[in-house]
């Protein structure tokens, strides 16, 4: 019997431009085992929130992810506002919703391009990224930033929507809708796309639920689940929109769900623009947040985002825990890879729209047998020794004297 | 479902060859920056009262306000660490006297880190 081949994909550039290492065991061309190694991008975000006040932590949280920054900040803020017992003005809730949906638009367009690129369909990649610029231009006009919008603040939003902005958003929506209808048409009519993606990365409805998949991955397995509908926040209870599902359970289904969701987002933005009330955009917030614990949920473009916040009565949070949607999708992805061809791994990985840096966590095992705490110097020494054994001398790489932050 | 044909995108792709590029040749061509863009901070020393609210809320410790006058006759100076600043604008929101405003100047790159520490009076 021949020996199985083990191939490491990553840590550099494993289909997407973030580090992660997928150890794939092959039998012939087929994947029989997939092991996911993450943790290359750990930034200590949760910890840094615990040494900053609620305002400062907001900007850290906003930078958990470059694509769904608004999702994370809104999720965090709805928790903090709940603890403080503050209700944000209605107009602010409308503006937050508009930003949330604009974010979904550009995130899905970005993903569609990446998916095209992974299967060698770069024409699609060029077009969707060109169209995505229309959304980013609108975001830059509304809040001053293309990503990490900085629109949210404790108690509301920081910038108001001017009447001339509203016309620009409507024009953008019309253009994106026209383009997206073309993509929907393309997804359903192009034979190459269907042939490449159908039956790839299968995840049955039962497995999707078993592995706790979220977002478009779950919905493409035929499960009607969307936090905006299941546990509505902001003004979602009153917005009419459809939760898109598709039951092909493969990557093709994930494409269809996402392109159709773009149209739903446009519908939601239009509803918000039509029904936007006048009034304040920010409510008064106390600087010190009363002690308590809260869990908040938000439907980010990649799925359900969960934040846990523990306050201790000061102006600094005691604990902030982020469960980014990609983290929930890893487990189902390892399952999806099994049984498919090696050549399908990039698109299967890309199909959950993963975001590695959102996901990376450090774990300390207290009292685990043989565990000990190591300081920075000792880690460096260990690193130098580790690479010396592999024949590489890294001891000449100098560290900056002291970085004064 | 529709009849599936290969290469359905070609009808759109071909005419695009004759369209003008979607990208801008920056820095050789000017880039349009919105007026409300969050660029370099500007500081009005006259308006500043030295309350340090900006320093307290800055998530990146990128701003320092120091008194360069005497205890009685205060005069303030701002030090911006442009390399630490994340251009979030929280200092602008926190300032009670509107002494800080964000401009739309984004051309702040430098090859020397020391140039990124700027003082404004
Ligand atoms: S813009 Fe943000 S990071 Fe920069 S100085 Fe102001 S508060 Fe600090
Ligand atoms: S918040 Fe405004 S007034 Fe207060 S120290 Fe900073 S710049 Fe000066």
Coordinates of C-alpha atoms and ligand atoms in Angstrom, one line a residue:
Chain A
X1 CA 0.0 0.0 0.0
X2 CA 1.4 3.4 -0.9
X3 CA 2.1 5.9 1.8
X4 CA -0.2 8.9 2.1
X5 CA 1.3 12.2 1.1
X6 CA 1.1 15.1 3.6
X7 CA 1.2 18.6 2.0
X8 CA 1.4 21.8 4.1
X9 CA -0.5 24.6 2.4
X10 CA 0.7 27.8 3.9
X11 CA 1.6 29.5 6.2
X12 CA 2.4 32.0 3.5
X13 CA -0.5 32.8 1.2
X14 CA -2.7 29.8 1.6
X15 CA -5.2 30.9 -1.1
X16 CA -5.8 34.2 0.7
X17 CA -3.3 36.8 1.7
X18 CA -3.2 36.0 5.3
X19 CA -1.2 33.4 7.1
X20 CA -2.6 30.0 8.2
X21 CA -1.3 26.5 7.7
X22 CA -3.5 23.7 6.4
X23 CA -1.9 20.3 6.6
X24 CA -3.5 18.2 4.0
X25 CA -3.2 14.4 3.9
X26 CA -3.7 13.0 0.4
X27 CA -4.5 9.7 -0.9
X28 CA -3.8 10.0 -4.6
X29 CA -5.4 13.3 -5.5
X30 CA -8.0 13.1 -2.8
X31 CA -7.9 14.8 0.6
X32 CA -8.5 12.4 3.4
X33 CA -7.5 14.5 6.3
X34 CA -7.3 18.3 6.8
X35 CA -5.7 19.9 9.8
X36 CA -6.1 23.6 10.3
X37 CA -3.3 25.6 12.0
X38 CA -4.1 29.1 12.8
X39 CA -2.5 31.6 15.2
X40 CA 0.1 33.3 13.0
X41 CA -1.7 36.6 13.2
X42 CA -2.5 36.9 16.9
X43 CA -2.5 40.5 17.9
X44 CA -3.7 40.5 21.5
X45 CA -6.7 42.6 20.7
X46 CA -8.9 41.4 23.6
X47 CA -6.1 42.0 26.0
X48 CA -5.4 45.5 24.8
X49 CA -9.1 46.4 25.2
X50 CA -8.7 45.6 28.9
X51 CA -6.2 48.4 29.4
X52 CA -8.0 51.1 27.5
X53 CA -11.2 53.0 28.2
X54 CA -14.4 52.2 26.4
X55 CA -13.8 54.9 23.7
X56 CA -10.3 53.7 23.0
X57 CA -11.3 50.1 23.0
X58 CA -13.9 50.9 20.3
X59 CA -11.1 51.7 17.8
X60 CA -9.3 48.6 18.7
X61 CA -12.4 46.5 18.2
X62 CA -13.1 48.3 14.9
X63 CA -9.7 47.0 13.8
X64 CA -10.5 43.3 14.5
X65 CA -11.3 43.0 10.9
X66 CA -10.7 45.4 8.0
X67 CA -13.7 44.2 6.1
X68 CA -16.3 43.9 8.8
X69 CA -15.1 46.7 11.0
X70 CA -18.6 48.1 11.4
X71 CA -20.0 44.7 12.4
X72 CA -17.5 44.4 15.3
X73 CA -17.9 47.9 16.5
X74 CA -21.7 47.8 16.4
X75 CA -21.7 44.5 18.2
X76 CA -19.4 45.8 20.9
X77 CA -21.4 49.1 21.2
X78 CA -24.8 47.4 21.5
X79 CA -23.3 45.5 24.4
X80 CA -21.9 48.6 26.1
X81 CA -25.0 50.6 25.5
X82 CA -27.1 47.9 27.0
X83 CA -25.0 47.8 30.1
X84 CA -25.2 51.6 30.4
X85 CA -29.0 51.4 29.8
X86 CA -28.7 54.0 27.0
X87 CA -30.9 53.8 24.0
X88 CA -29.4 55.3 20.8
X89 CA -31.5 57.8 18.8
X90 CA -33.6 56.3 16.0
X91 CA -31.7 58.2 13.4
X92 CA -28.5 56.8 14.6
X93 CA -29.9 53.3 14.4
X94 CA -30.8 54.0 10.8
X95 CA -27.4 55.3 10.0
X96 CA -25.7 52.2 11.6
X97 CA -28.0 50.0 9.6
X98 CA -27.1 51.7 6.4
X99 CA -23.4 51.3 7.1
X100 CA -23.9 47.7 8.1
X101 CA -25.5 47.0 4.7
X102 CA -23.0 49.0 2.7
X103 CA -20.4 46.9 4.4
X104 CA -22.1 43.7 3.4
X105 CA -22.3 45.0 -0.2
X106 CA -18.6 45.6 -0.5
X107 CA -17.7 42.5 1.5
X108 CA -19.7 40.2 -0.8
X109 CA -18.4 41.9 -3.9
X110 CA -14.9 41.5 -2.6
X111 CA -15.6 37.8 -1.9
X112 CA -17.1 37.2 -5.3
X113 CA -13.9 38.6 -6.9
X114 CA -11.7 36.5 -4.6
X115 CA -13.7 33.4 -5.5
X116 CA -13.3 34.2 -9.2
X117 CA -9.6 34.6 -8.7
X118 CA -9.2 31.2 -6.9
X119 CA -10.8 29.4 -9.8
X120 CA -8.8 31.3 -12.4
X121 CA -11.7 33.4 -13.5
X122 CA -9.9 36.7 -13.2
X123 CA -12.2 38.6 -15.4
X124 CA -14.9 38.3 -12.7
X125 CA -12.3 39.4 -10.1
X126 CA -11.5 42.6 -12.1
X127 CA -15.2 43.5 -12.6
X128 CA -16.4 42.9 -9.0
X129 CA -13.5 44.8 -7.5
X130 CA -14.2 47.7 -9.9
X131 CA -17.8 47.7 -8.8
X132 CA -16.8 47.5 -5.2
X133 CA -15.0 50.8 -5.5
X134 CA -18.4 52.5 -6.0
X135 CA -19.4 51.4 -2.5
X136 CA -16.0 52.3 -1.0
X137 CA -16.2 55.8 -2.6
X138 CA -19.6 56.2 -0.9
X139 CA -18.2 55.1 2.4
X140 CA -15.3 57.5 2.1
X141 CA -17.7 60.3 1.3
X142 CA -20.0 59.5 4.3
X143 CA -17.4 58.9 7.0
X144 CA -14.0 59.9 5.7
X145 CA -12.6 56.4 5.5
X146 CA -12.8 53.6 3.0
X147 CA -12.4 50.9 5.6
X148 CA -12.6 51.2 9.4
X149 CA -15.2 53.8 8.9
X150 CA -15.1 55.3 12.4
X151 CA -18.8 56.2 12.2
X152 CA -19.8 54.5 15.4
X153 CA -19.3 56.0 18.8
X154 CA -20.7 55.3 22.3
X155 CA -24.4 56.4 22.2
X156 CA -24.8 56.8 18.5
X157 CA -22.9 57.8 15.4
X158 CA -20.4 60.5 14.7
X159 CA -21.4 61.9 11.4
X160 CA -24.9 62.6 10.0
X161 CA -26.2 61.8 6.5
X162 CA -26.7 65.0 4.5
X163 CA -29.4 65.3 1.9
X164 CA -26.9 65.4 -1.0
X165 CA -25.4 62.1 0.3
X166 CA -28.7 60.4 0.1
X167 CA -28.9 61.1 -3.7
X168 CA -25.4 59.7 -4.1
X169 CA -26.2 56.6 -2.2
X170 CA -29.3 56.0 -4.3
X171 CA -27.3 56.4 -7.5
X172 CA -24.7 54.0 -6.3
X173 CA -27.5 51.5 -5.3
X174 CA -29.0 51.6 -8.8
X175 CA -25.6 51.0 -10.4
X176 CA -24.7 48.2 -8.1
X177 CA -28.1 46.6 -8.5
X178 CA -27.7 46.7 -12.3
X179 CA -24.2 45.1 -12.0
X180 CA -25.3 42.6 -9.5
X181 CA -28.2 41.4 -11.6
X182 CA -25.7 40.8 -14.3
X183 CA -23.6 38.7 -11.8
X184 CA -26.7 36.8 -10.7
X185 CA -27.4 36.1 -14.4
X186 CA -23.9 35.1 -14.9
X187 CA -23.8 32.7 -11.9
X188 CA -26.9 31.0 -13.2
X189 CA -26.0 30.9 -16.9
X190 CA -22.3 30.4 -17.2
X191 CA -21.5 26.8 -17.8
X192 CA -17.9 27.0 -16.7
X193 CA -18.7 28.5 -13.3
X194 CA -21.3 25.9 -12.6
X195 CA -19.1 23.1 -13.7
X196 CA -16.2 24.3 -11.6
X197 CA -18.2 24.9 -8.4
X198 CA -21.0 22.4 -8.3
X199 CA -20.5 19.5 -6.0
X200 CA -17.3 21.1 -4.6
X201 CA -16.9 21.5 -0.8
X202 CA -20.1 19.7 0.1
X203 CA -21.6 20.4 3.5
X204 CA -24.9 18.8 4.2
X205 CA -27.6 20.6 6.2
X206 CA -27.0 18.2 9.1
X207 CA -23.2 18.7 9.1
X208 CA -23.6 22.5 8.8
X209 CA -25.6 22.4 12.0
X210 CA -23.4 19.9 13.7
X211 CA -20.2 21.9 13.0
X212 CA -21.9 25.1 13.9
X213 CA -21.4 26.9 10.5
X214 CA -22.7 30.4 10.3
X215 CA -23.7 33.0 7.7
X216 CA -23.8 32.4 4.0
X217 CA -22.1 29.0 4.5
X218 CA -25.0 27.8 6.7
X219 CA -27.6 29.4 4.4
X220 CA -26.2 27.7 1.3
X221 CA -26.8 24.4 3.1
X222 CA -30.4 25.2 3.2
X223 CA -30.7 26.5 6.8
X224 CA -32.8 29.7 7.1
X225 CA -30.7 31.4 9.8
X226 CA -29.8 35.0 10.0
X227 CA -29.3 37.0 13.2
X228 CA -31.0 40.0 11.6
X229 CA -34.1 37.8 11.6
X230 CA -33.6 35.4 14.5
X231 CA -32.4 38.0 17.1
X232 CA -33.0 41.4 15.4
X233 CA -31.1 44.5 16.5
X234 CA -31.1 48.1 15.5
X235 CA -34.1 48.6 13.2
X236 CA -34.1 45.2 11.6
X237 CA -37.4 44.1 13.2
X238 CA -39.3 46.6 11.0
X239 CA -37.4 46.1 7.8
X240 CA -38.9 43.8 5.2
X241 CA -36.2 41.6 3.6
X242 CA -35.8 37.9 2.6
X243 CA -33.3 35.5 4.2
X244 CA -31.7 34.0 1.2
X245 CA -31.1 30.2 1.2
X246 CA -30.0 27.7 -1.4
X247 CA -29.9 24.0 -0.9
X248 CA -27.1 22.8 -3.2
X249 CA -24.8 22.6 -0.1
X250 CA -21.7 23.3 -2.3
X251 CA -19.5 26.3 -3.2
X252 CA -21.8 27.1 -6.1
X253 CA -24.6 27.6 -3.6
X254 CA -22.4 29.9 -1.6
X255 CA -21.9 32.1 -4.6
X256 CA -25.6 32.2 -5.3
X257 CA -26.5 33.1 -1.7
X258 CA -24.0 35.9 -1.6
X259 CA -25.0 37.5 -4.9
X260 CA -28.6 37.4 -4.0
X261 CA -27.9 38.8 -0.6
X262 CA -26.4 41.9 -2.3
X263 CA -29.8 42.6 -3.7
X264 CA -31.4 42.2 -0.3
X265 CA -28.8 44.7 1.2
X266 CA -29.7 47.2 -1.5
X267 CA -33.4 46.7 -0.6
X268 CA -32.6 47.4 3.1
X269 CA -30.5 50.5 2.3
X270 CA -33.4 51.9 0.2
X271 CA -35.9 51.2 3.0
X272 CA -33.6 53.1 5.5
X273 CA -33.2 56.1 3.1
X274 CA -37.0 56.2 2.5
X275 CA -37.9 56.0 6.2
X276 CA -35.1 57.9 7.9
X277 CA -36.5 60.0 10.8
X278 CA -35.0 63.4 11.7
X279 CA -33.5 64.0 15.0
X280 CA -30.3 63.6 17.1
X281 CA -27.6 61.2 16.1
X282 CA -26.0 60.7 19.5
X283 CA -27.3 60.1 23.0
X284 CA -25.5 61.0 26.2
X285 CA -23.4 58.2 27.5
X286 CA -21.8 57.9 31.0
X287 CA -18.0 57.5 30.9
X288 CA -18.2 54.8 33.6
X289 CA -20.2 51.8 32.7
X290 CA -22.2 50.1 35.5
X291 CA -20.9 46.6 36.4
X292 CA -22.5 43.7 34.6
X293 CA -22.1 41.2 31.8
X294 CA -23.6 41.2 28.4
X295 CA -23.5 39.2 25.2
X296 CA -24.4 40.8 21.9
X297 CA -25.0 39.3 18.5
X298 CA -24.7 40.8 15.0
X299 CA -25.0 39.4 11.5
X300 CA -21.7 40.3 9.9
X301 CA -21.2 39.6 6.2
X302 CA -19.5 36.4 7.1
X303 CA -22.0 35.2 9.6
X304 CA -22.9 35.7 13.2
X305 CA -20.6 37.8 15.3
X306 CA -20.7 37.5 19.1
X307 CA -19.2 39.8 21.7
X308 CA -19.1 39.3 25.4
X309 CA -18.4 42.3 27.6
X310 CA -17.9 42.4 31.3
X311 CA -17.9 45.8 33.0
X312 CA -16.8 46.5 36.5
X313 CA -18.1 50.0 37.1
X314 CA -15.0 51.9 35.9
X315 CA -14.4 53.4 32.5
X316 CA -12.3 50.4 31.4
X317 CA -13.8 47.1 30.4
X318 CA -12.8 44.1 32.5
X319 CA -13.2 41.6 29.7
X320 CA -14.0 41.8 26.0
X321 CA -14.4 38.6 24.2
X322 CA -14.8 38.4 20.4
X323 CA -16.2 35.4 18.6
X324 CA -15.7 36.4 14.9
X325 CA -17.8 34.5 12.3
X326 CA -14.8 32.9 10.6
X327 CA -14.0 31.2 13.9
X328 CA -17.3 29.4 13.8
X329 CA -16.7 28.3 10.2
X330 CA -13.3 26.6 10.6
X331 CA -14.7 23.4 11.9
X332 CA -17.1 22.9 9.0
X333 CA -14.3 23.8 6.6
X334 CA -12.1 21.0 7.8
X335 CA -15.0 18.7 7.1
X336 CA -15.7 20.2 3.7
X337 CA -12.1 19.6 2.5
X338 CA -12.2 15.9 3.1
X339 CA -13.1 13.8 0.1
X340 CA -12.4 16.6 -2.4
X341 CA -9.5 17.0 -4.8
X342 CA -6.3 18.8 -3.8
X343 CA -7.0 21.3 -6.6
X344 CA -10.3 22.2 -4.9
X345 CA -8.8 23.2 -1.6
X346 CA -8.1 26.9 -2.4
X347 CA -11.7 27.6 -3.5
X348 CA -13.1 25.5 -0.6
X349 CA -11.0 27.5 1.9
X350 CA -12.0 30.8 0.2
X351 CA -15.7 29.8 0.1
X352 CA -16.2 30.4 3.8
X353 CA -14.7 33.9 3.2
X354 CA -12.2 33.3 6.1
X355 CA -10.6 36.1 8.0
X356 CA -7.6 34.7 9.8
X357 CA -6.6 37.7 12.0
X358 CA -10.1 37.9 13.4
X359 CA -9.9 34.4 14.5
X360 CA -6.5 34.0 16.1
X361 CA -6.5 33.5 19.8
X362 CA -3.9 32.9 22.5
X363 CA -4.7 30.4 25.1
X364 CA -3.0 30.0 28.5
X365 CA -3.4 26.6 30.1
X366 CA -3.3 27.2 33.8
X367 CA -2.0 24.3 35.8
X368 CA -1.6 22.1 32.8
X369 CA 1.1 19.5 33.6
X370 CA 4.5 20.8 32.8
X371 CA 3.3 24.3 31.7
X372 CA 5.4 27.3 32.7
X373 CA 5.3 31.0 32.0
X374 CA 8.0 32.3 29.7
X375 CA 9.3 35.8 29.3
X376 CA 10.1 37.6 26.1
X377 CA 13.9 37.0 26.4
X378 CA 13.4 33.3 26.9
X379 CA 11.1 33.0 23.9
X380 CA 13.6 34.8 21.7
X381 CA 16.4 32.4 22.9
X382 CA 14.1 29.4 22.2
X383 CA 13.4 30.8 18.7
X384 CA 17.0 31.3 17.9
X385 CA 17.8 27.8 19.2
X386 CA 14.9 26.3 17.2
X387 CA 16.0 27.8 13.9
X388 CA 19.7 27.0 14.6
X389 CA 18.7 23.3 14.7
X390 CA 17.2 23.7 11.3
X391 CA 20.4 25.3 10.0
X392 CA 19.3 28.9 10.0
X393 CA 20.9 31.6 12.1
X394 CA 18.5 34.3 13.1
X395 CA 20.5 35.7 16.0
X396 CA 21.8 38.5 13.8
X397 CA 18.3 39.9 13.4
X398 CA 18.3 42.8 15.7
X399 CA 15.2 43.9 17.6
X400 CA 14.3 47.6 17.9
X401 CA 15.8 48.9 21.1
X402 CA 12.6 49.8 22.8
X403 CA 9.4 50.6 21.0
X404 CA 7.9 53.4 23.0
X405 CA 4.1 53.1 22.7
Chain B
X1 CA -32.8 27.3 -14.6
X2 CA -31.4 28.9 -17.8
X3 CA -29.6 27.1 -20.5
X4 CA -25.9 27.1 -19.6
X5 CA -23.4 28.5 -22.0
X6 CA -19.7 28.6 -21.6
X7 CA -17.9 32.0 -21.6
X8 CA -21.0 34.1 -20.9
X9 CA -18.9 37.0 -19.6
X10 CA -17.2 37.6 -23.0
X11 CA -20.1 39.9 -24.1
X12 CA -19.1 42.3 -21.3
X13 CA -15.4 41.6 -21.3
X14 CA -14.8 42.5 -25.0
X15 CA -16.2 46.0 -25.0
X16 CA -14.3 46.8 -21.8
X17 CA -11.1 46.7 -23.7
X18 CA -12.1 50.0 -25.3
X19 CA -13.1 51.7 -22.2
X20 CA -10.9 54.0 -20.1
X21 CA -9.2 52.5 -17.1
X22 CA -11.1 52.4 -13.8
X23 CA -7.9 53.2 -11.9
X24 CA -6.1 56.5 -11.4
X25 CA -2.4 56.8 -12.0
X26 CA -1.6 58.3 -8.6
X27 CA 1.0 59.8 -7.8
X28 CA 1.4 61.0 -11.4
X29 CA -2.2 62.1 -11.6
X30 CA -4.0 63.9 -8.8
X31 CA -6.2 61.8 -6.5
X32 CA -9.6 63.1 -5.4
X33 CA -9.7 63.2 -1.7
X34 CA -13.1 64.0 -0.1
X35 CA -13.2 67.2 2.0
X36 CA -14.3 65.2 5.1
X37 CA -11.5 62.7 4.7
X38 CA -9.6 61.9 7.9
X39 CA -6.1 63.1 7.2
X40 CA -3.4 65.0 9.2
X41 CA -4.5 66.8 12.3
X42 CA -4.4 70.5 12.6
X43 CA -4.0 72.3 15.9
X44 CA -5.1 75.7 17.1
X45 CA -2.9 76.6 20.1
X46 CA -5.0 79.7 20.8
X47 CA -8.1 77.7 21.4
X48 CA -6.6 74.9 23.4
X49 CA -7.1 75.0 27.2
X50 CA -4.8 72.1 28.0
X51 CA -7.5 69.9 29.4
X52 CA -5.9 66.7 28.0
X53 CA -9.2 65.1 27.0
X54 CA -7.6 64.3 23.6
X55 CA -4.7 62.5 25.2
X56 CA -7.0 60.6 27.4
X57 CA -9.2 59.2 24.6
X58 CA -6.5 58.7 22.0
X59 CA -6.4 54.9 21.4
X60 CA -2.8 55.0 20.1
X61 CA -1.1 57.5 22.4
X62 CA -0.4 59.6 19.3
X63 CA -0.9 63.0 20.7
X64 CA 0.7 65.0 23.5
X65 CA -0.3 68.5 24.6
X66 CA 2.3 70.3 26.8
X67 CA 2.5 73.6 28.5
X68 CA 5.4 75.6 27.1
X69 CA 4.4 78.8 29.0
X70 CA 4.6 79.4 32.7
X71 CA 2.2 78.2 35.3
X72 CA 0.3 81.5 35.3
X73 CA 0.6 82.3 31.6
X74 CA -0.1 79.0 29.9
X75 CA 0.8 78.4 26.3
X76 CA 0.3 75.0 24.7
X77 CA 2.1 73.0 22.1
X78 CA 1.0 69.8 20.5
X79 CA 3.2 66.9 19.5
X80 CA 1.7 64.5 17.0
X81 CA 3.2 61.1 16.4
X82 CA 2.0 60.6 12.9
X83 CA 3.3 57.0 12.8
X84 CA 1.3 56.0 15.8
X85 CA -1.9 57.9 14.8
X86 CA -4.6 55.7 13.4
X87 CA -6.5 58.8 12.1
X88 CA -9.7 57.8 13.9
X89 CA -10.5 61.4 14.9
X90 CA -11.5 60.6 18.4
X91 CA -9.3 63.5 19.7
X92 CA -11.3 65.8 17.5
X93 CA -14.5 64.5 19.0
X94 CA -13.2 64.7 22.6
X95 CA -11.8 68.2 22.4
X96 CA -14.3 70.6 24.1
X97 CA -12.8 73.7 22.4
X98 CA -12.5 72.5 18.7
X99 CA -8.8 73.1 18.9
X100 CA -8.2 70.0 16.8
X101 CA -9.5 69.5 13.3
X102 CA -8.6 66.9 10.7
X103 CA -7.4 68.1 7.3
X104 CA -7.6 66.0 4.1
X105 CA -3.8 65.9 3.7
X106 CA -2.9 62.3 3.3
X107 CA 0.6 62.7 1.9
X108 CA 2.5 62.0 5.1
X109 CA 4.9 59.2 4.2
X110 CA 8.5 59.6 5.0
X111 CA 11.6 57.4 4.9
X112 CA 12.7 58.6 8.3
X113 CA 10.7 57.8 11.3
X114 CA 11.8 60.9 13.1
X115 CA 10.1 63.1 10.6
X116 CA 6.8 61.6 11.7
X117 CA 7.0 63.3 15.0
X118 CA 5.7 66.8 14.4
X119 CA 5.2 69.7 16.7
X120 CA 2.6 72.4 16.3
X121 CA 2.3 75.6 18.2
Ligands
LIG1 S1 -6.8 60.8 15.3 FE1 -7.1 59.1 16.7 S2 -5.1 58.1 16.9 FE2 -4.7 60.1 15.9 S3 -4.2 61.5 17.6 FE3 -6.4 61.6 17.3 S4 -7.3 60.1 18.7 FE4 -5.1 59.7 18.5
LIG2 S1 -8.8 68.3 24.1 FE1 -8.6 70.2 22.9 S2 -8.5 71.8 24.4 FE2 -8.1 69.8 25.5 S3 -5.9 69.6 25.5 FE3 -6.6 68.5 23.7 S4 -6.5 70.1 22.1 FE4 -6.4 71.2 24.0

